[in-house]
């Protein structure tokens, strides 16, 4: 079985049982709803305790339980640009605002990146008289680039001045 097959199996069971993600999150527990959903979708791994709970919930085999605990091949959206309209909007956000995100983050924090590993995310429904809004909050650890050379005299930018 491939990881994609396990994802399809989980989604089939979810559909057959009439479960929503809130039910699945409550049954597996112990982690962010985003992480549990991402693991079910094949993009994250579950720690052993949560993989065991997920296996019991979905009626999985031991091999499928172990697969939930394996590091997946992340970022496996089948095509770029994505064709699903909701996913495409996130792609569009990065295309339109990516350079702005980069400039403002690096102006505030310096030369580096925002981690997507040491990372938290939250979602909330925001009532609005023009139609409810989706509020996403992302918080990633800032990781400055490390500059290195062959000795302690290497200046900040990683090359020696002559």
PDB file of N, CA, C and O in Angstrom, residues 40-91:
ATOM      1  N   UNK A  40      -3.701  12.786   8.370  1.00  0.00           N
ATOM      2  CA  UNK A  40      -4.705  11.976   7.668  1.00  0.00           C
ATOM      3  C   UNK A  40      -4.641  12.200   6.154  1.00  0.00           C
ATOM      4  O   UNK A  40      -4.916  11.294   5.374  1.00  0.00           O
ATOM      5  N   UNK A  41      -4.257  13.396   5.759  1.00  0.00           N
ATOM      6  CA  UNK A  41      -4.134  13.728   4.338  1.00  0.00           C
ATOM      7  C   UNK A  41      -2.769  13.336   3.760  1.00  0.00           C
ATOM      8  O   UNK A  41      -2.479  13.606   2.604  1.00  0.00           O
ATOM      9  N   UNK A  42      -1.919  12.725   4.586  1.00  0.00           N
ATOM     10  CA  UNK A  42      -0.638  12.218   4.104  1.00  0.00           C
ATOM     11  C   UNK A  42       0.495  13.215   4.097  1.00  0.00           C
ATOM     12  O   UNK A  42       1.543  12.947   3.507  1.00  0.00           O
ATOM     13  N   UNK A  43       0.340  14.358   4.771  1.00  0.00           N
ATOM     14  CA  UNK A  43       1.366  15.391   4.731  1.00  0.00           C
ATOM     15  C   UNK A  43       2.197  15.494   6.007  1.00  0.00           C
ATOM     16  O   UNK A  43       3.193  16.198   6.030  1.00  0.00           O
ATOM     17  N   UNK A  44       1.777  14.840   7.075  1.00  0.00           N
ATOM     18  CA  UNK A  44       2.516  14.829   8.342  1.00  0.00           C
ATOM     19  C   UNK A  44       2.493  13.413   8.881  1.00  0.00           C
ATOM     20  O   UNK A  44       1.731  12.578   8.403  1.00  0.00           O
ATOM     21  N   UNK A  45       3.330  13.146   9.891  1.00  0.00           N
ATOM     22  CA  UNK A  45       3.268  11.850  10.561  1.00  0.00           C
ATOM     23  C   UNK A  45       2.648  12.045  11.933  1.00  0.00           C
ATOM     24  O   UNK A  45       2.729  13.128  12.510  1.00  0.00           O
ATOM     25  N   UNK A  46       2.020  11.003  12.431  1.00  0.00           N
ATOM     26  CA  UNK A  46       1.476  11.036  13.778  1.00  0.00           C
ATOM     27  C   UNK A  46       2.456  10.376  14.731  1.00  0.00           C
ATOM     28  O   UNK A  46       3.050   9.349  14.384  1.00  0.00           O
ATOM     29  N   UNK A  47       2.632  10.934  15.940  1.00  0.00           N
ATOM     30  CA  UNK A  47       3.400  10.213  16.953  1.00  0.00           C
ATOM     31  C   UNK A  47       2.731   8.854  17.213  1.00  0.00           C
ATOM     32  O   UNK A  47       1.542   8.667  16.934  1.00  0.00           O
ATOM     33  N   UNK A  48       3.491   7.920  17.783  1.00  0.00           N
ATOM     34  CA  UNK A  48       2.988   6.554  17.957  1.00  0.00           C
ATOM     35  C   UNK A  48       1.663   6.488  18.710  1.00  0.00           C
ATOM     36  O   UNK A  48       0.772   5.730  18.333  1.00  0.00           O
ATOM     37  N   UNK A  49       1.520   7.268  19.782  1.00  0.00           N
ATOM     38  CA  UNK A  49       0.275   7.213  20.566  1.00  0.00           C
ATOM     39  C   UNK A  49      -0.927   7.632  19.723  1.00  0.00           C
ATOM     40  O   UNK A  49      -1.983   6.991  19.771  1.00  0.00           O
ATOM     41  N   UNK A  50      -0.782   8.692  18.940  1.00  0.00           N
ATOM     42  CA  UNK A  50      -1.884   9.154  18.101  1.00  0.00           C
ATOM     43  C   UNK A  50      -2.106   8.222  16.914  1.00  0.00           C
ATOM     44  O   UNK A  50      -3.237   8.017  16.488  1.00  0.00           O
ATOM     45  N   UNK A  51      -1.035   7.638  16.384  1.00  0.00           N
ATOM     46  CA  UNK A  51      -1.190   6.666  15.297  1.00  0.00           C
ATOM     47  C   UNK A  51      -1.985   5.459  15.786  1.00  0.00           C
ATOM     48  O   UNK A  51      -2.833   4.927  15.062  1.00  0.00           O
ATOM     49  N   UNK A  52      -1.726   5.035  17.019  1.00  0.00           N
ATOM     50  CA  UNK A  52      -2.457   3.903  17.611  1.00  0.00           C
ATOM     51  C   UNK A  52      -3.941   4.249  17.759  1.00  0.00           C
ATOM     52  O   UNK A  52      -4.812   3.446  17.420  1.00  0.00           O
ATOM     53  N   UNK A  53      -4.241   5.471  18.242  1.00  0.00           N
ATOM     54  CA  UNK A  53      -5.636   5.896  18.383  1.00  0.00           C
ATOM     55  C   UNK A  53      -6.321   6.006  17.025  1.00  0.00           C
ATOM     56  O   UNK A  53      -7.488   5.624  16.877  1.00  0.00           O
ATOM     57  N   UNK A  54      -5.594   6.541  16.046  1.00  0.00           N
ATOM     58  CA  UNK A  54      -6.160   6.662  14.695  1.00  0.00           C
ATOM     59  C   UNK A  54      -6.438   5.279  14.113  1.00  0.00           C
ATOM     60  O   UNK A  54      -7.486   5.066  13.491  1.00  0.00           O
ATOM     61  N   UNK A  55      -5.522   4.347  14.325  1.00  0.00           N
ATOM     62  CA  UNK A  55      -5.710   2.982  13.818  1.00  0.00           C
ATOM     63  C   UNK A  55      -6.941   2.339  14.446  1.00  0.00           C
ATOM     64  O   UNK A  55      -7.727   1.678  13.751  1.00  0.00           O
ATOM     65  N   UNK A  56      -7.126   2.539  15.750  1.00  0.00           N
ATOM     66  CA  UNK A  56      -8.305   1.984  16.421  1.00  0.00           C
ATOM     67  C   UNK A  56      -9.584   2.639  15.891  1.00  0.00           C
ATOM     68  O   UNK A  56     -10.577   1.957  15.606  1.00  0.00           O
ATOM     69  N   UNK A  57      -9.556   3.949  15.726  1.00  0.00           N
ATOM     70  CA  UNK A  57     -10.722   4.682  15.244  1.00  0.00           C
ATOM     71  C   UNK A  57     -11.130   4.221  13.842  1.00  0.00           C
ATOM     72  O   UNK A  57     -12.300   3.976  13.574  1.00  0.00           O
ATOM     73  N   UNK A  58     -10.136   4.117  12.945  1.00  0.00           N
ATOM     74  CA  UNK A  58     -10.417   3.795  11.547  1.00  0.00           C
ATOM     75  C   UNK A  58     -10.400   2.289  11.257  1.00  0.00           C
ATOM     76  O   UNK A  58     -10.666   1.882  10.139  1.00  0.00           O
ATOM     77  N   UNK A  59     -10.045   1.456  12.256  1.00  0.00           N
ATOM     78  CA  UNK A  59      -9.982   0.008  12.038  1.00  0.00           C
ATOM     79  C   UNK A  59      -8.857  -0.389  11.103  1.00  0.00           C
ATOM     80  O   UNK A  59      -9.042  -1.211  10.205  1.00  0.00           O
ATOM     81  N   UNK A  60      -7.666   0.190  11.304  1.00  0.00           N
ATOM     82  CA  UNK A  60      -6.526  -0.041  10.413  1.00  0.00           C
ATOM     83  C   UNK A  60      -5.703  -1.246  10.850  1.00  0.00           C
ATOM     84  O   UNK A  60      -5.705  -1.628  12.024  1.00  0.00           O
ATOM     85  N   UNK A  61      -4.949  -1.783   9.920  1.00  0.00           N
ATOM     86  CA  UNK A  61      -4.017  -2.873  10.210  1.00  0.00           C
ATOM     87  C   UNK A  61      -2.782  -2.314  10.920  1.00  0.00           C
ATOM     88  O   UNK A  61      -2.571  -1.092  10.951  1.00  0.00           O
ATOM     89  N   UNK A  62      -1.944  -3.209  11.447  1.00  0.00           N
ATOM     90  CA  UNK A  62      -0.700  -2.766  12.098  1.00  0.00           C
ATOM     91  C   UNK A  62       0.209  -2.068  11.100  1.00  0.00           C
ATOM     92  O   UNK A  62       0.867  -1.081  11.442  1.00  0.00           O
ATOM     93  N   UNK A  63       0.271  -2.562   9.880  1.00  0.00           N
ATOM     94  CA  UNK A  63       1.116  -1.931   8.854  1.00  0.00           C
ATOM     95  C   UNK A  63       0.616  -0.528   8.534  1.00  0.00           C
ATOM     96  O   UNK A  63       1.406   0.411   8.371  1.00  0.00           O
ATOM     97  N   UNK A  64      -0.693  -0.354   8.458  1.00  0.00           N
ATOM     98  CA  UNK A  64      -1.252   0.978   8.190  1.00  0.00           C
ATOM     99  C   UNK A  64      -1.005   1.912   9.370  1.00  0.00           C
ATOM    100  O   UNK A  64      -0.700   3.095   9.175  1.00  0.00           O
ATOM    101  N   UNK A  65      -1.088   1.381  10.586  1.00  0.00           N
ATOM    102  CA  UNK A  65      -0.770   2.179  11.777  1.00  0.00           C
ATOM    103  C   UNK A  65       0.677   2.651  11.720  1.00  0.00           C
ATOM    104  O   UNK A  65       0.968   3.818  11.990  1.00  0.00           O
ATOM    105  N   UNK A  66       1.586   1.757  11.373  1.00  0.00           N
ATOM    106  CA  UNK A  66       3.005   2.139  11.265  1.00  0.00           C
ATOM    107  C   UNK A  66       3.213   3.190  10.175  1.00  0.00           C
ATOM    108  O   UNK A  66       4.034   4.095  10.313  1.00  0.00           O
ATOM    109  N   UNK A  67       2.447   3.074   9.094  1.00  0.00           N
ATOM    110  CA  UNK A  67       2.572   4.040   8.004  1.00  0.00           C
ATOM    111  C   UNK A  67       2.187   5.448   8.474  1.00  0.00           C
ATOM    112  O   UNK A  67       2.795   6.434   8.047  1.00  0.00           O
ATOM    113  N   UNK A  68       1.201   5.543   9.373  1.00  0.00           N
ATOM    114  CA  UNK A  68       0.808   6.855   9.911  1.00  0.00           C
ATOM    115  C   UNK A  68       1.930   7.483  10.738  1.00  0.00           C
ATOM    116  O   UNK A  68       1.946   8.689  10.946  1.00  0.00           O
ATOM    117  N   UNK A  69       2.875   6.646  11.200  1.00  0.00           N
ATOM    118  CA  UNK A  69       3.982   7.113  12.030  1.00  0.00           C
ATOM    119  C   UNK A  69       5.262   7.320  11.215  1.00  0.00           C
ATOM    120  O   UNK A  69       6.287   7.706  11.748  1.00  0.00           O
ATOM    121  N   UNK A  70       5.202   7.106   9.915  1.00  0.00           N
ATOM    122  CA  UNK A  70       6.372   7.308   9.047  1.00  0.00           C
ATOM    123  C   UNK A  70       6.382   8.732   8.498  1.00  0.00           C
ATOM    124  O   UNK A  70       5.328   9.303   8.227  1.00  0.00           O
ATOM    125  N   UNK A  71       7.585   9.273   8.316  1.00  0.00           N
ATOM    126  CA  UNK A  71       7.710  10.606   7.707  1.00  0.00           C
ATOM    127  C   UNK A  71       7.268  10.522   6.249  1.00  0.00           C
ATOM    128  O   UNK A  71       7.796   9.720   5.483  1.00  0.00           O
ATOM    129  N   UNK A  72       6.273  11.324   5.861  1.00  0.00           N
ATOM    130  CA  UNK A  72       5.759  11.267   4.485  1.00  0.00           C
ATOM    131  C   UNK A  72       6.575  12.118   3.522  1.00  0.00           C
ATOM    132  O   UNK A  72       7.444  12.894   3.930  1.00  0.00           O
ATOM    133  N   UNK A  73       6.284  11.970   2.248  1.00  0.00           N
ATOM    134  CA  UNK A  73       6.794  12.896   1.241  1.00  0.00           C
ATOM    135  C   UNK A  73       5.846  14.080   1.246  1.00  0.00           C
ATOM    136  O   UNK A  73       4.732  14.008   0.750  1.00  0.00           O
ATOM    137  N   UNK A  74       6.295  15.174   1.849  1.00  0.00           N
ATOM    138  CA  UNK A  74       5.424  16.339   2.017  1.00  0.00           C
ATOM    139  C   UNK A  74       5.366  17.176   0.738  1.00  0.00           C
ATOM    140  O   UNK A  74       6.239  17.099  -0.097  1.00  0.00           O
ATOM    141  N   UNK A  75       4.336  18.000   0.688  1.00  0.00           N
ATOM    142  CA  UNK A  75       4.209  18.904  -0.458  1.00  0.00           C
ATOM    143  C   UNK A  75       3.823  18.182  -1.725  1.00  0.00           C
ATOM    144  O   UNK A  75       4.227  18.565  -2.813  1.00  0.00           O
ATOM    145  N   UNK A  76       3.046  17.140  -1.593  1.00  0.00           N
ATOM    146  CA  UNK A  76       2.733  16.315  -2.752  1.00  0.00           C
ATOM    147  C   UNK A  76       1.408  16.694  -3.408  1.00  0.00           C
ATOM    148  O   UNK A  76       0.590  15.850  -3.702  1.00  0.00           O
ATOM    149  N   UNK A  77       1.201  17.991  -3.624  1.00  0.00           N
ATOM    150  CA  UNK A  77       0.031  18.431  -4.389  1.00  0.00           C
ATOM    151  C   UNK A  77       0.258  17.938  -5.822  1.00  0.00           C
ATOM    152  O   UNK A  77       1.331  18.157  -6.399  1.00  0.00           O
ATOM    153  N   UNK A  78      -0.741  17.267  -6.407  1.00  0.00           N
ATOM    154  CA  UNK A  78      -0.532  16.598  -7.697  1.00  0.00           C
ATOM    155  C   UNK A  78      -0.112  17.492  -8.856  1.00  0.00           C
ATOM    156  O   UNK A  78       0.595  17.052  -9.736  1.00  0.00           O
ATOM    157  N   UNK A  79      -0.544  18.750  -8.874  1.00  0.00           N
ATOM    158  CA  UNK A  79      -0.176  19.602 -10.004  1.00  0.00           C
ATOM    159  C   UNK A  79       0.032  21.030  -9.537  1.00  0.00           C
ATOM    160  O   UNK A  79      -0.573  21.474  -8.571  1.00  0.00           O
ATOM    161  N   UNK A  80       0.920  21.723 -10.222  1.00  0.00           N
ATOM    162  CA  UNK A  80       1.137  23.142  -9.962  1.00  0.00           C
ATOM    163  C   UNK A  80       0.934  23.904 -11.259  1.00  0.00           C
ATOM    164  O   UNK A  80       1.445  23.497 -12.284  1.00  0.00           O
ATOM    165  N   UNK A  81       0.242  24.990 -11.252  1.00  0.00           N
ATOM    166  CA  UNK A  81      -0.471  25.493 -10.089  1.00  0.00           C
ATOM    167  C   UNK A  81      -1.613  24.559  -9.707  1.00  0.00           C
ATOM    168  O   UNK A  81      -2.127  23.827 -10.549  1.00  0.00           O
ATOM    169  N   UNK A  82      -2.018  24.590  -8.434  1.00  0.00           N
ATOM    170  CA  UNK A  82      -3.117  23.719  -8.012  1.00  0.00           C
ATOM    171  C   UNK A  82      -4.408  24.092  -8.739  1.00  0.00           C
ATOM    172  O   UNK A  82      -4.617  25.249  -9.099  1.00  0.00           O
ATOM    173  N   UNK A  83      -5.258  23.106  -8.951  1.00  0.00           N
ATOM    174  CA  UNK A  83      -6.501  23.360  -9.675  1.00  0.00           C
ATOM    175  C   UNK A  83      -7.698  23.542  -8.739  1.00  0.00           C
ATOM    176  O   UNK A  83      -8.705  24.108  -9.154  1.00  0.00           O
ATOM    177  N   UNK A  84      -7.594  23.079  -7.494  1.00  0.00           N
ATOM    178  CA  UNK A  84      -8.680  23.288  -6.544  1.00  0.00           C
ATOM    179  C   UNK A  84      -8.737  24.773  -6.193  1.00  0.00           C
ATOM    180  O   UNK A  84      -7.724  25.367  -5.829  1.00  0.00           O
ATOM    181  N   UNK A  85      -9.918  25.415  -6.322  1.00  0.00           N
ATOM    182  CA  UNK A  85      -9.997  26.864  -6.105  1.00  0.00           C
ATOM    183  C   UNK A  85      -9.525  27.331  -4.730  1.00  0.00           C
ATOM    184  O   UNK A  85      -8.870  28.372  -4.627  1.00  0.00           O
ATOM    185  N   UNK A  86      -9.848  26.590  -3.668  1.00  0.00           N
ATOM    186  CA  UNK A  86      -9.425  27.020  -2.334  1.00  0.00           C
ATOM    187  C   UNK A  86      -7.910  26.939  -2.195  1.00  0.00           C
ATOM    188  O   UNK A  86      -7.269  27.882  -1.724  1.00  0.00           O
ATOM    189  N   UNK A  87      -7.322  25.841  -2.623  1.00  0.00           N
ATOM    190  CA  UNK A  87      -5.864  25.692  -2.545  1.00  0.00           C
ATOM    191  C   UNK A  87      -5.187  26.717  -3.459  1.00  0.00           C
ATOM    192  O   UNK A  87      -4.163  27.299  -3.108  1.00  0.00           O
ATOM    193  N   UNK A  88      -5.786  26.972  -4.623  1.00  0.00           N
ATOM    194  CA  UNK A  88      -5.210  27.948  -5.546  1.00  0.00           C
ATOM    195  C   UNK A  88      -5.121  29.339  -4.912  1.00  0.00           C
ATOM    196  O   UNK A  88      -4.174  30.080  -5.159  1.00  0.00           O
ATOM    197  N   UNK A  89      -6.078  29.703  -4.060  1.00  0.00           N
ATOM    198  CA  UNK A  89      -6.040  31.031  -3.430  1.00  0.00           C
ATOM    199  C   UNK A  89      -4.815  31.182  -2.541  1.00  0.00           C
ATOM    200  O   UNK A  89      -4.236  32.267  -2.464  1.00  0.00           O
ATOM    201  N   UNK A  90      -4.392  30.113  -1.886  1.00  0.00           N
ATOM    202  CA  UNK A  90      -3.167  30.184  -1.090  1.00  0.00           C
ATOM    203  C   UNK A  90      -1.954  30.323  -2.008  1.00  0.00           C
ATOM    204  O   UNK A  90      -1.028  31.081  -1.723  1.00  0.00           O
ATOM    205  N   UNK A  91      -1.955  29.603  -3.106  1.00  0.00           N
ATOM    206  CA  UNK A  91      -0.898  29.719  -4.114  1.00  0.00           C
ATOM    207  C   UNK A  91      -0.858  31.154  -4.636  1.00  0.00           C
ATOM    208  O   UNK A  91       0.203  31.772  -4.739  1.00  0.00           O
TER     209      UNK A  91
END
